[in-house]
Amino acid sequence: MSTHSLSDEKYMKRCLQIALQGLGNVSPNPMVGCVIVHNDIIIGEGYHIKYSEPHAEVNAINSVKDKKLLETSTLYVNLEPCSHYGKTPPCADLIIKHKIPGVVIGAVDCNEKVCGRGIDKLIKAGCQVQTGLLEKESRYLNRRFFTFHEKQRPYVVLKWAETQDGFMDRIREPNSEKKPNWISSERTRVIVHKWRAEEDAIIVGTNTALSDNPALTTRDWEGKNPVRVVLDRNLALPSDMKLFNNEARTLVFNTLKTDSLNNIKYFKVDFDNKLIDNILHVLCKEKIQSLIVEGGAFLLSSFIKSGLWDEAIVIKGPQFYKVGLPAPKISKVAVKSVMVAQENYLYFNNTQG
């Protein structure tokens, strides 16, 4: 690893900045930004905009007006250029074709299809390659991608709202209307829909599905709907629930069958032995890289107990219920607290999962 200058860091930070614009649109690919510099001036930049479309390096090279300058330029990219044919040709080949002499890379790609092969190809072609610049930041940006490939499971985000006295729902009567009990504000609901658009899938338990009849879509935010996942052990959920409309792909975990019908896939799993492991194993095979766990309390607590989670966002509303359904408990200390109107967002990280 070579010593990097402050200028190098500046250009890599720009790569990370523009890469983030691909959030929610590039999965299962990683978010990648690329900057091309000639005589300490940025002459081209680009990012991976959408899955199956050109990668960051392609967009950056295409943005350079005078291609002759590429032969005396340095290319910065937050993730190792790909070396294989997938939805698009190898970016390493394109860099070599344009005779770009210097390449600075944030993190090595952990995908077994790449994993150092892009770097090797560049070096063998005569490129001066530097790696590890802002590696920690580069890996954090693509924490979903790295978790999926290194741990063979989706990146898991727990999310719930609770009152000031620690309840996440009122006591529901058997004949009460099937709709959400809102603790959070309308503004927070928009933010939650934004979060949904940024992740691959969202999961709820049977009781939450029955009590709230949720749609689990991004109707309050412009973005793709996540894959909906629901636990329905005995396939007892009514077929007219919002979860079973055609607005988004839906996966149903149960103990009776593995099957598919229209936009719904059923997966038979063991509910009594390592349920969370079983769910994450199936989701990994379905190429789902990230998952929001929205409830209920039993499902959230199961993820917490298993240790198989990465982030948690707890929204503390201003209400007091005095009695109700207790919210899950996390033993860790919040790493960040943000006030949004009258609500407090608490952020937790898990380094054990």
mmCIF file of C-alpha atoms in Angstrom:
data_model
loop_
_atom_site.group_PDB
_atom_site.id
_atom_site.type_symbol
_atom_site.label_atom_id
_atom_site.label_comp_id
_atom_site.label_asym_id
_atom_site.label_seq_id
_atom_site.Cartn_x
_atom_site.Cartn_y
_atom_site.Cartn_z
ATOM 1 C CA MET A 1 0.000 0.000 0.000
ATOM 2 C CA SER A 2 1.370 3.391 -0.976
ATOM 3 C CA THR A 3 1.259 6.607 0.997
ATOM 4 C CA HIS A 4 -1.640 8.766 -0.075
ATOM 5 C CA SER A 5 -1.701 12.559 -0.203
ATOM 6 C CA LEU A 6 -4.414 14.931 0.972
ATOM 7 C CA SER A 7 -5.274 15.486 -2.698
ATOM 8 C CA ASP A 8 -5.772 11.744 -3.117
ATOM 9 C CA GLU A 9 -8.159 11.740 -0.148
ATOM 10 C CA LYS A 10 -10.057 14.685 -1.590
ATOM 11 C CA TYR A 11 -10.705 12.858 -4.848
ATOM 12 C CA MET A 12 -11.664 9.617 -3.108
ATOM 13 C CA LYS A 13 -14.123 11.504 -0.903
ATOM 14 C CA ARG A 14 -15.661 12.825 -4.098
ATOM 15 C CA CYS A 15 -15.956 9.233 -5.357
ATOM 16 C CA LEU A 16 -17.818 8.274 -2.184
ATOM 17 C CA GLN A 17 -20.025 11.352 -2.410
ATOM 18 C CA ILE A 18 -21.250 10.672 -5.930
ATOM 19 C CA ALA A 19 -21.434 6.896 -5.406
ATOM 20 C CA LEU A 20 -24.110 7.426 -2.753
ATOM 21 C CA GLN A 21 -26.474 8.699 -5.442
ATOM 22 C CA GLY A 22 -26.915 5.090 -6.541
ATOM 23 C CA LEU A 23 -28.422 4.046 -3.188
ATOM 24 C CA GLY A 24 -31.530 1.942 -3.726
ATOM 25 C CA ASN A 25 -31.018 1.623 -7.480
ATOM 26 C CA VAL A 26 -27.903 -0.512 -8.035
ATOM 27 C CA SER A 27 -28.399 -3.584 -5.830
ATOM 28 C CA PRO A 28 -27.197 -6.330 -6.042
ATOM 29 C CA ASN A 29 -24.263 -4.313 -7.396
ATOM 30 C CA PRO A 30 -22.310 -2.026 -5.046
ATOM 31 C CA MET A 31 -22.437 1.766 -5.074
ATOM 32 C CA VAL A 32 -19.422 3.069 -6.958
ATOM 33 C CA GLY A 33 -18.179 6.535 -7.859
ATOM 34 C CA CYS A 34 -15.251 7.348 -10.121
ATOM 35 C CA VAL A 35 -13.222 10.525 -10.608
ATOM 36 C CA ILE A 36 -10.556 11.126 -13.253
ATOM 37 C CA VAL A 37 -7.877 13.719 -12.496
ATOM 38 C CA HIS A 38 -5.346 15.379 -14.821
ATOM 39 C CA ASN A 39 -2.785 17.831 -13.402
ATOM 40 C CA ASP A 40 -4.803 18.115 -10.190
ATOM 41 C CA ILE A 41 -8.001 19.013 -12.070
ATOM 42 C CA ILE A 42 -11.052 16.757 -12.309
ATOM 43 C CA ILE A 43 -11.684 16.164 -16.018
ATOM 44 C CA GLY A 44 -14.322 13.466 -15.656
ATOM 45 C CA GLU A 45 -16.524 11.743 -13.127
ATOM 46 C CA GLY A 46 -19.407 9.313 -12.987
ATOM 47 C CA TYR A 47 -21.223 6.841 -10.764
ATOM 48 C CA HIS A 48 -23.138 3.591 -11.136
ATOM 49 C CA ILE A 49 -26.654 4.904 -11.669
ATOM 50 C CA LYS A 50 -28.748 1.749 -12.014
ATOM 51 C CA TYR A 51 -28.291 -2.008 -11.977
ATOM 52 C CA SER A 52 -27.518 -3.486 -15.437
ATOM 53 C CA GLU A 53 -26.512 -0.047 -16.725
ATOM 54 C CA PRO A 54 -22.887 1.183 -17.237
ATOM 55 C CA HIS A 55 -20.582 1.168 -14.225
ATOM 56 C CA ALA A 56 -18.991 4.248 -12.657
ATOM 57 C CA GLU A 57 -15.692 3.900 -14.540
ATOM 58 C CA VAL A 58 -17.513 3.776 -17.886
ATOM 59 C CA ASN A 59 -19.552 6.880 -17.102
ATOM 60 C CA ALA A 60 -16.474 8.744 -15.857
ATOM 61 C CA ILE A 61 -14.369 7.891 -18.912
ATOM 62 C CA ASN A 62 -17.237 8.769 -21.259
ATOM 63 C CA SER A 63 -17.554 12.176 -19.561
ATOM 64 C CA VAL A 64 -13.971 13.157 -20.461
ATOM 65 C CA LYS A 65 -14.106 15.424 -23.504
ATOM 66 C CA ASP A 66 -10.462 15.079 -24.577
ATOM 67 C CA LYS A 67 -9.718 11.346 -24.385
ATOM 68 C CA LYS A 68 -5.996 11.944 -25.085
ATOM 69 C CA LEU A 69 -5.697 13.357 -21.553
ATOM 70 C CA LEU A 70 -6.549 9.933 -20.148
ATOM 71 C CA GLU A 71 -3.045 8.693 -21.001
ATOM 72 C CA THR A 72 -1.572 11.085 -18.422
ATOM 73 C CA SER A 73 -4.357 10.991 -15.823
ATOM 74 C CA THR A 74 -5.174 9.190 -12.578
ATOM 75 C CA LEU A 75 -8.459 7.351 -12.053
ATOM 76 C CA TYR A 76 -9.928 7.211 -8.545
ATOM 77 C CA VAL A 77 -12.626 4.685 -7.657
ATOM 78 C CA ASN A 78 -13.973 3.568 -4.272
ATOM 79 C CA LEU A 79 -14.161 -0.115 -5.259
ATOM 80 C CA GLU A 80 -11.900 -2.348 -7.328
ATOM 81 C CA PRO A 81 -12.808 -2.232 -11.048
ATOM 82 C CA CYS A 82 -14.545 -5.401 -12.229
ATOM 83 C CA SER A 83 -12.627 -7.886 -14.342
ATOM 84 C CA HIS A 84 -15.413 -10.149 -15.621
ATOM 85 C CA TYR A 85 -18.278 -10.007 -18.074
ATOM 86 C CA GLY A 86 -21.610 -9.619 -16.312
ATOM 87 C CA LYS A 87 -24.408 -7.264 -17.313
ATOM 88 C CA THR A 88 -21.641 -5.011 -18.668
ATOM 89 C CA PRO A 89 -18.063 -5.556 -19.976
ATOM 90 C CA PRO A 90 -15.091 -5.470 -17.541
ATOM 91 C CA CYS A 91 -14.179 -1.969 -16.374
ATOM 92 C CA ALA A 92 -10.537 -3.007 -15.935
ATOM 93 C CA ASP A 93 -10.377 -3.691 -19.694
ATOM 94 C CA LEU A 94 -11.746 -0.234 -20.458
ATOM 95 C CA ILE A 95 -9.144 1.434 -18.218
ATOM 96 C CA ILE A 96 -6.398 -0.526 -19.978
ATOM 97 C CA LYS A 97 -7.820 0.300 -23.407
ATOM 98 C CA HIS A 98 -7.573 4.039 -22.679
ATOM 99 C CA LYS A 99 -4.039 3.630 -21.253
ATOM 100 C CA ILE A 100 -4.821 5.340 -17.954
ATOM 101 C CA PRO A 101 -1.489 5.029 -16.109
ATOM 102 C CA GLY A 102 -2.588 5.482 -12.471
ATOM 103 C CA VAL A 103 -5.493 3.914 -10.589
ATOM 104 C CA VAL A 104 -6.287 4.598 -6.912
ATOM 105 C CA ILE A 105 -8.757 2.222 -5.260
ATOM 106 C CA GLY A 106 -10.649 2.528 -1.993
ATOM 107 C CA ALA A 107 -11.469 -1.120 -1.240
ATOM 108 C CA VAL A 108 -10.871 -4.505 -2.833
ATOM 109 C CA ASP A 109 -14.044 -6.132 -4.182
ATOM 110 C CA CYS A 110 -15.038 -9.125 -2.009
ATOM 111 C CA ASN A 111 -17.199 -10.678 -4.745
ATOM 112 C CA GLU A 112 -15.480 -13.946 -5.693
ATOM 113 C CA LYS A 113 -15.928 -13.027 -9.371
ATOM 114 C CA VAL A 114 -13.584 -10.051 -8.861
ATOM 115 C CA CYS A 115 -11.645 -10.199 -5.541
ATOM 116 C CA GLY A 116 -8.251 -8.922 -6.680
ATOM 117 C CA ARG A 117 -8.527 -10.028 -10.297
ATOM 118 C CA GLY A 118 -9.256 -6.496 -11.494
ATOM 119 C CA ILE A 119 -6.184 -5.181 -9.685
ATOM 120 C CA ASP A 120 -4.003 -7.990 -11.065
ATOM 121 C CA LYS A 121 -5.196 -7.297 -14.592
ATOM 122 C CA LEU A 122 -4.387 -3.583 -14.257
ATOM 123 C CA ILE A 123 -0.930 -4.238 -12.817
ATOM 124 C CA LYS A 124 -0.075 -6.734 -15.544
ATOM 125 C CA ALA A 125 -1.069 -4.105 -18.112
ATOM 126 C CA GLY A 126 1.421 -1.648 -16.600
ATOM 127 C CA CYS A 127 -0.922 0.490 -14.459
ATOM 128 C CA GLN A 128 0.386 1.954 -11.215
ATOM 129 C CA VAL A 129 -2.256 0.760 -8.746
ATOM 130 C CA GLN A 130 -2.692 2.021 -5.189
ATOM 131 C CA THR A 131 -5.231 0.442 -2.824
ATOM 132 C CA GLY A 132 -6.657 1.089 0.619
ATOM 133 C CA LEU A 133 -7.369 4.812 0.341
ATOM 134 C CA LEU A 134 -10.265 5.561 2.732
ATOM 135 C CA GLU A 135 -10.859 1.816 2.861
ATOM 136 C CA LYS A 136 -12.943 1.981 6.045
ATOM 137 C CA GLU A 137 -15.237 4.623 4.520
ATOM 138 C CA SER A 138 -15.423 2.693 1.251
ATOM 139 C CA ARG A 139 -16.458 -0.508 3.014
ATOM 140 C CA TYR A 140 -19.020 1.328 5.159
ATOM 141 C CA LEU A 141 -20.646 2.862 2.092
ATOM 142 C CA ASN A 142 -21.137 -0.637 0.676
ATOM 143 C CA ARG A 143 -21.774 -2.378 3.998
ATOM 144 C CA ARG A 144 -24.784 -4.189 2.497
ATOM 145 C CA PHE A 145 -22.680 -5.551 -0.361
ATOM 146 C CA PHE A 146 -19.766 -6.600 1.867
ATOM 147 C CA THR A 147 -22.036 -8.237 4.481
ATOM 148 C CA PHE A 148 -23.833 -10.220 1.784
ATOM 149 C CA HIS A 149 -20.650 -11.568 0.202
ATOM 150 C CA GLU A 150 -18.557 -12.027 3.342
ATOM 151 C CA LYS A 151 -21.212 -13.316 5.769
ATOM 152 C CA GLN A 152 -23.544 -14.938 3.232
ATOM 153 C CA ARG A 153 -26.597 -13.119 4.559
ATOM 154 C CA PRO A 154 -28.404 -9.831 4.046
ATOM 155 C CA TYR A 155 -27.450 -6.694 5.954
ATOM 156 C CA VAL A 156 -30.153 -6.434 8.640
ATOM 157 C CA VAL A 157 -31.684 -3.163 9.870
ATOM 158 C CA LEU A 158 -34.112 -3.311 12.796
ATOM 159 C CA LYS A 159 -36.670 -0.518 12.981
ATOM 160 C CA TRP A 160 -39.520 0.286 15.313
ATOM 161 C CA ALA A 161 -41.318 3.169 17.014
ATOM 162 C CA GLU A 162 -42.009 3.279 20.728
ATOM 163 C CA THR A 163 -43.545 5.612 23.269
ATOM 164 C CA GLN A 164 -41.622 7.486 25.939
ATOM 165 C CA ASP A 165 -42.550 4.758 28.438
ATOM 166 C CA GLY A 166 -41.393 1.938 26.158
ATOM 167 C CA PHE A 167 -44.508 0.583 24.428
ATOM 168 C CA MET A 168 -44.756 -0.091 20.687
ATOM 169 C CA ASP A 169 -48.505 -0.694 20.514
ATOM 170 C CA ARG A 170 -51.704 -0.445 22.491
ATOM 171 C CA ILE A 171 -53.554 -3.555 23.645
ATOM 172 C CA ARG A 172 -55.624 -4.581 20.625
ATOM 173 C CA GLU A 173 -59.175 -5.904 20.999
ATOM 174 C CA PRO A 174 -60.041 -8.961 18.847
ATOM 175 C CA ASN A 175 -62.599 -7.008 16.828
ATOM 176 C CA SER A 176 -60.574 -3.795 16.477
ATOM 177 C CA GLU A 177 -59.959 -2.289 13.038
ATOM 178 C CA LYS A 178 -56.946 -3.737 11.200
ATOM 179 C CA LYS A 179 -54.724 -0.695 10.756
ATOM 180 C CA PRO A 180 -51.410 0.634 12.085
ATOM 181 C CA ASN A 181 -51.288 2.333 15.470
ATOM 182 C CA TRP A 182 -49.209 5.408 14.693
ATOM 183 C CA ILE A 183 -46.651 6.495 17.268
ATOM 184 C CA SER A 184 -44.519 8.350 14.738
ATOM 185 C CA SER A 185 -45.504 11.533 12.876
ATOM 186 C CA GLU A 186 -46.456 11.970 9.243
ATOM 187 C CA ARG A 187 -43.016 13.420 8.563
ATOM 188 C CA THR A 188 -41.336 10.347 10.004
ATOM 189 C CA ARG A 189 -43.575 8.084 7.904
ATOM 190 C CA VAL A 190 -42.198 9.773 4.786
ATOM 191 C CA ILE A 191 -38.653 9.180 6.051
ATOM 192 C CA VAL A 192 -39.496 5.525 6.780
ATOM 193 C CA HIS A 193 -40.726 5.089 3.208
ATOM 194 C CA LYS A 194 -37.456 6.593 1.996
ATOM 195 C CA TRP A 195 -35.602 3.995 4.082
ATOM 196 C CA ARG A 196 -37.725 1.248 2.526
ATOM 197 C CA ALA A 197 -36.774 2.415 -0.967
ATOM 198 C CA GLU A 198 -33.093 2.115 -0.045
ATOM 199 C CA GLU A 199 -33.227 -1.550 1.027
ATOM 200 C CA ASP A 200 -33.922 -4.757 -0.866
ATOM 201 C CA ALA A 201 -36.575 -6.271 1.404
ATOM 202 C CA ILE A 202 -38.772 -5.683 4.441
ATOM 203 C CA ILE A 203 -40.136 -8.289 6.872
ATOM 204 C CA VAL A 204 -43.011 -8.431 9.371
ATOM 205 C CA GLY A 205 -44.375 -11.163 11.599
ATOM 206 C CA THR A 206 -47.811 -12.751 11.556
ATOM 207 C CA ASN A 207 -49.298 -10.674 14.380
ATOM 208 C CA THR A 208 -48.198 -7.380 12.806
ATOM 209 C CA ALA A 209 -49.657 -8.472 9.472
ATOM 210 C CA LEU A 210 -52.978 -9.328 11.137
ATOM 211 C CA SER A 211 -53.152 -6.226 13.348
ATOM 212 C CA ASP A 212 -51.965 -3.584 10.863
ATOM 213 C CA ASN A 213 -52.734 -5.052 7.425
ATOM 214 C CA PRO A 214 -49.644 -3.175 6.132
ATOM 215 C CA ALA A 215 -48.817 -2.596 2.469
ATOM 216 C CA LEU A 216 -45.055 -2.258 3.154
ATOM 217 C CA THR A 217 -44.592 -0.121 0.050
ATOM 218 C CA THR A 218 -42.976 3.261 -0.658
ATOM 219 C CA ARG A 219 -46.226 5.067 -1.460
ATOM 220 C CA ASP A 220 -45.074 8.228 0.384
ATOM 221 C CA TRP A 221 -41.675 8.325 -1.368
ATOM 222 C CA GLU A 222 -40.580 8.112 -4.982
ATOM 223 C CA GLY A 223 -38.598 4.881 -5.202
ATOM 224 C CA LYS A 224 -38.844 1.143 -5.730
ATOM 225 C CA ASN A 225 -40.895 -1.019 -3.402
ATOM 226 C CA PRO A 226 -38.851 -3.480 -1.342
ATOM 227 C CA VAL A 227 -39.522 -7.194 -1.580
ATOM 228 C CA ARG A 228 -42.131 -7.918 1.088
ATOM 229 C CA VAL A 229 -41.431 -10.797 3.472
ATOM 230 C CA VAL A 230 -43.947 -12.165 5.969
ATOM 231 C CA LEU A 231 -44.025 -15.011 8.471
ATOM 232 C CA ASP A 232 -47.187 -17.101 8.150
ATOM 233 C CA ARG A 233 -46.456 -20.373 9.917
ATOM 234 C CA ASN A 234 -49.726 -22.145 9.095
ATOM 235 C CA LEU A 235 -50.693 -20.076 6.022
ATOM 236 C CA ALA A 236 -53.565 -18.550 7.967
ATOM 237 C CA LEU A 237 -53.297 -14.950 6.733
ATOM 238 C CA PRO A 238 -56.315 -13.858 4.654
ATOM 239 C CA SER A 239 -55.633 -13.725 0.914
ATOM 240 C CA ASP A 240 -57.203 -10.266 0.599
ATOM 241 C CA MET A 241 -54.558 -8.591 2.769
ATOM 242 C CA LYS A 242 -52.533 -5.736 1.249
ATOM 243 C CA LEU A 243 -49.404 -7.882 1.480
ATOM 244 C CA PHE A 244 -50.817 -10.154 -1.204
ATOM 245 C CA ASN A 245 -51.702 -7.531 -3.799
ATOM 246 C CA ASN A 246 -49.501 -7.157 -6.868
ATOM 247 C CA GLU A 247 -47.747 -3.929 -5.847
ATOM 248 C CA ALA A 248 -44.535 -5.744 -4.883
ATOM 249 C CA ARG A 249 -42.973 -9.182 -4.858
ATOM 250 C CA THR A 250 -43.850 -11.074 -1.659
ATOM 251 C CA LEU A 251 -42.087 -13.988 0.074
ATOM 252 C CA VAL A 252 -44.030 -16.056 2.612
ATOM 253 C CA PHE A 253 -42.203 -18.203 5.177
ATOM 254 C CA ASN A 254 -44.291 -21.100 6.463
ATOM 255 C CA THR A 255 -44.148 -24.737 7.623
ATOM 256 C CA LEU A 256 -46.360 -26.252 4.926
ATOM 257 C CA LYS A 257 -45.098 -25.674 1.404
ATOM 258 C CA THR A 258 -42.522 -24.295 -1.010
ATOM 259 C CA ASP A 259 -44.351 -22.971 -4.036
ATOM 260 C CA SER A 260 -44.969 -19.885 -6.144
ATOM 261 C CA LEU A 261 -48.135 -18.180 -7.324
ATOM 262 C CA ASN A 262 -48.036 -15.041 -9.448
ATOM 263 C CA ASN A 263 -45.957 -12.507 -7.487
ATOM 264 C CA ILE A 264 -45.868 -14.605 -4.296
ATOM 265 C CA LYS A 265 -43.264 -17.224 -3.359
ATOM 266 C CA TYR A 266 -43.738 -19.625 -0.455
ATOM 267 C CA PHE A 267 -40.805 -21.088 1.457
ATOM 268 C CA LYS A 268 -41.157 -23.992 3.869
ATOM 269 C CA VAL A 269 -38.756 -23.537 6.802
ATOM 270 C CA ASP A 270 -38.288 -24.848 10.329
ATOM 271 C CA PHE A 271 -39.897 -22.364 12.745
ATOM 272 C CA ASP A 272 -38.738 -24.203 15.868
ATOM 273 C CA ASN A 273 -35.002 -24.400 15.182
ATOM 274 C CA LYS A 274 -32.862 -21.399 14.154
ATOM 275 C CA LEU A 275 -35.724 -19.576 12.444
ATOM 276 C CA ILE A 276 -33.739 -16.368 11.857
ATOM 277 C CA ASP A 277 -30.835 -18.314 10.331
ATOM 278 C CA ASN A 278 -33.280 -20.155 8.084
ATOM 279 C CA ILE A 279 -34.905 -16.929 6.899
ATOM 280 C CA LEU A 280 -31.591 -15.203 6.162
ATOM 281 C CA HIS A 281 -30.300 -18.287 4.321
ATOM 282 C CA VAL A 282 -33.285 -18.237 1.958
ATOM 283 C CA LEU A 283 -33.057 -14.484 1.437
ATOM 284 C CA CYS A 284 -29.382 -14.824 0.576
ATOM 285 C CA LYS A 285 -30.234 -17.451 -2.058
ATOM 286 C CA GLU A 286 -32.835 -15.010 -3.394
ATOM 287 C CA LYS A 287 -29.976 -12.466 -3.777
ATOM 288 C CA ILE A 288 -31.480 -10.063 -1.244
ATOM 289 C CA GLN A 289 -28.614 -7.991 0.180
ATOM 290 C CA SER A 290 -30.446 -5.941 2.803
ATOM 291 C CA LEU A 291 -33.477 -6.373 5.017
ATOM 292 C CA ILE A 292 -35.532 -4.039 7.221
ATOM 293 C CA VAL A 293 -37.234 -5.754 10.147
ATOM 294 C CA GLU A 294 -40.356 -3.717 10.963
ATOM 295 C CA GLY A 295 -42.076 -5.940 13.485
ATOM 296 C CA GLY A 296 -43.649 -7.132 15.560
ATOM 297 C CA ALA A 297 -42.080 -7.325 18.961
ATOM 298 C CA PHE A 298 -41.532 -11.096 18.860
ATOM 299 C CA LEU A 299 -39.807 -11.013 15.465
ATOM 300 C CA LEU A 300 -37.633 -8.031 16.408
ATOM 301 C CA SER A 301 -36.652 -9.670 19.697
ATOM 302 C CA SER A 302 -35.810 -12.878 17.833
ATOM 303 C CA PHE A 303 -33.361 -11.008 15.617
ATOM 304 C CA ILE A 304 -31.843 -9.261 18.633
ATOM 305 C CA LYS A 305 -31.480 -12.559 20.523
ATOM 306 C CA SER A 306 -29.863 -14.260 17.512
ATOM 307 C CA GLY A 307 -27.298 -11.459 17.143
ATOM 308 C CA LEU A 308 -27.955 -11.495 13.405
ATOM 309 C CA TRP A 309 -28.524 -7.796 12.916
ATOM 310 C CA ASP A 310 -26.325 -4.857 11.923
ATOM 311 C CA GLU A 311 -28.176 -1.605 12.637
ATOM 312 C CA ALA A 312 -31.204 -0.613 14.651
ATOM 313 C CA ILE A 313 -33.254 2.565 14.435
ATOM 314 C CA VAL A 314 -35.599 3.235 17.348
ATOM 315 C CA ILE A 315 -38.024 6.140 16.965
ATOM 316 C CA LYS A 316 -39.141 7.543 20.309
ATOM 317 C CA GLY A 317 -42.458 9.351 20.018
ATOM 318 C CA PRO A 318 -43.722 11.918 22.539
ATOM 319 C CA GLN A 319 -46.635 9.777 23.794
ATOM 320 C CA PHE A 320 -47.097 7.839 27.033
ATOM 321 C CA TYR A 321 -49.295 4.715 26.921
ATOM 322 C CA LYS A 322 -48.868 3.509 30.543
ATOM 323 C CA VAL A 323 -49.983 0.053 29.375
ATOM 324 C CA GLY A 324 -49.504 -1.734 26.072
ATOM 325 C CA LEU A 325 -47.202 -4.051 24.115
ATOM 326 C CA PRO A 326 -43.626 -3.604 25.407
ATOM 327 C CA ALA A 327 -41.036 -2.639 22.818
ATOM 328 C CA PRO A 328 -37.939 -4.818 22.303
ATOM 329 C CA LYS A 329 -34.806 -4.038 24.301
ATOM 330 C CA ILE A 330 -31.283 -3.559 22.964
ATOM 331 C CA SER A 331 -28.449 -3.912 25.463
ATOM 332 C CA LYS A 332 -26.112 -1.694 23.441
ATOM 333 C CA VAL A 333 -25.680 2.059 23.812
ATOM 334 C CA ALA A 334 -26.968 4.228 20.980
ATOM 335 C CA VAL A 335 -24.184 5.522 18.738
ATOM 336 C CA LYS A 336 -26.220 8.499 17.574
ATOM 337 C CA SER A 337 -29.352 10.396 18.559
ATOM 338 C CA VAL A 338 -31.182 12.755 16.199
ATOM 339 C CA MET A 339 -34.235 14.895 16.969
ATOM 340 C CA VAL A 340 -36.843 15.115 14.209
ATOM 341 C CA ALA A 341 -39.653 17.457 15.258
ATOM 342 C CA GLN A 342 -40.885 15.940 18.564
ATOM 343 C CA GLU A 343 -39.379 12.533 17.884
ATOM 344 C CA ASN A 344 -35.984 11.174 18.819
ATOM 345 C CA TYR A 345 -34.221 8.762 16.445
ATOM 346 C CA LEU A 346 -31.802 6.455 18.257
ATOM 347 C CA TYR A 347 -29.239 4.593 16.132
ATOM 348 C CA PHE A 348 -27.521 1.391 17.267
ATOM 349 C CA ASN A 349 -24.752 -0.694 15.670
ATOM 350 C CA ASN A 350 -24.080 -4.382 16.248
ATOM 351 C CA THR A 351 -20.524 -5.555 15.726
ATOM 352 C CA GLN A 352 -21.235 -9.188 16.682
ATOM 353 C CA GLY A 353 -23.564 -10.259 13.868
#
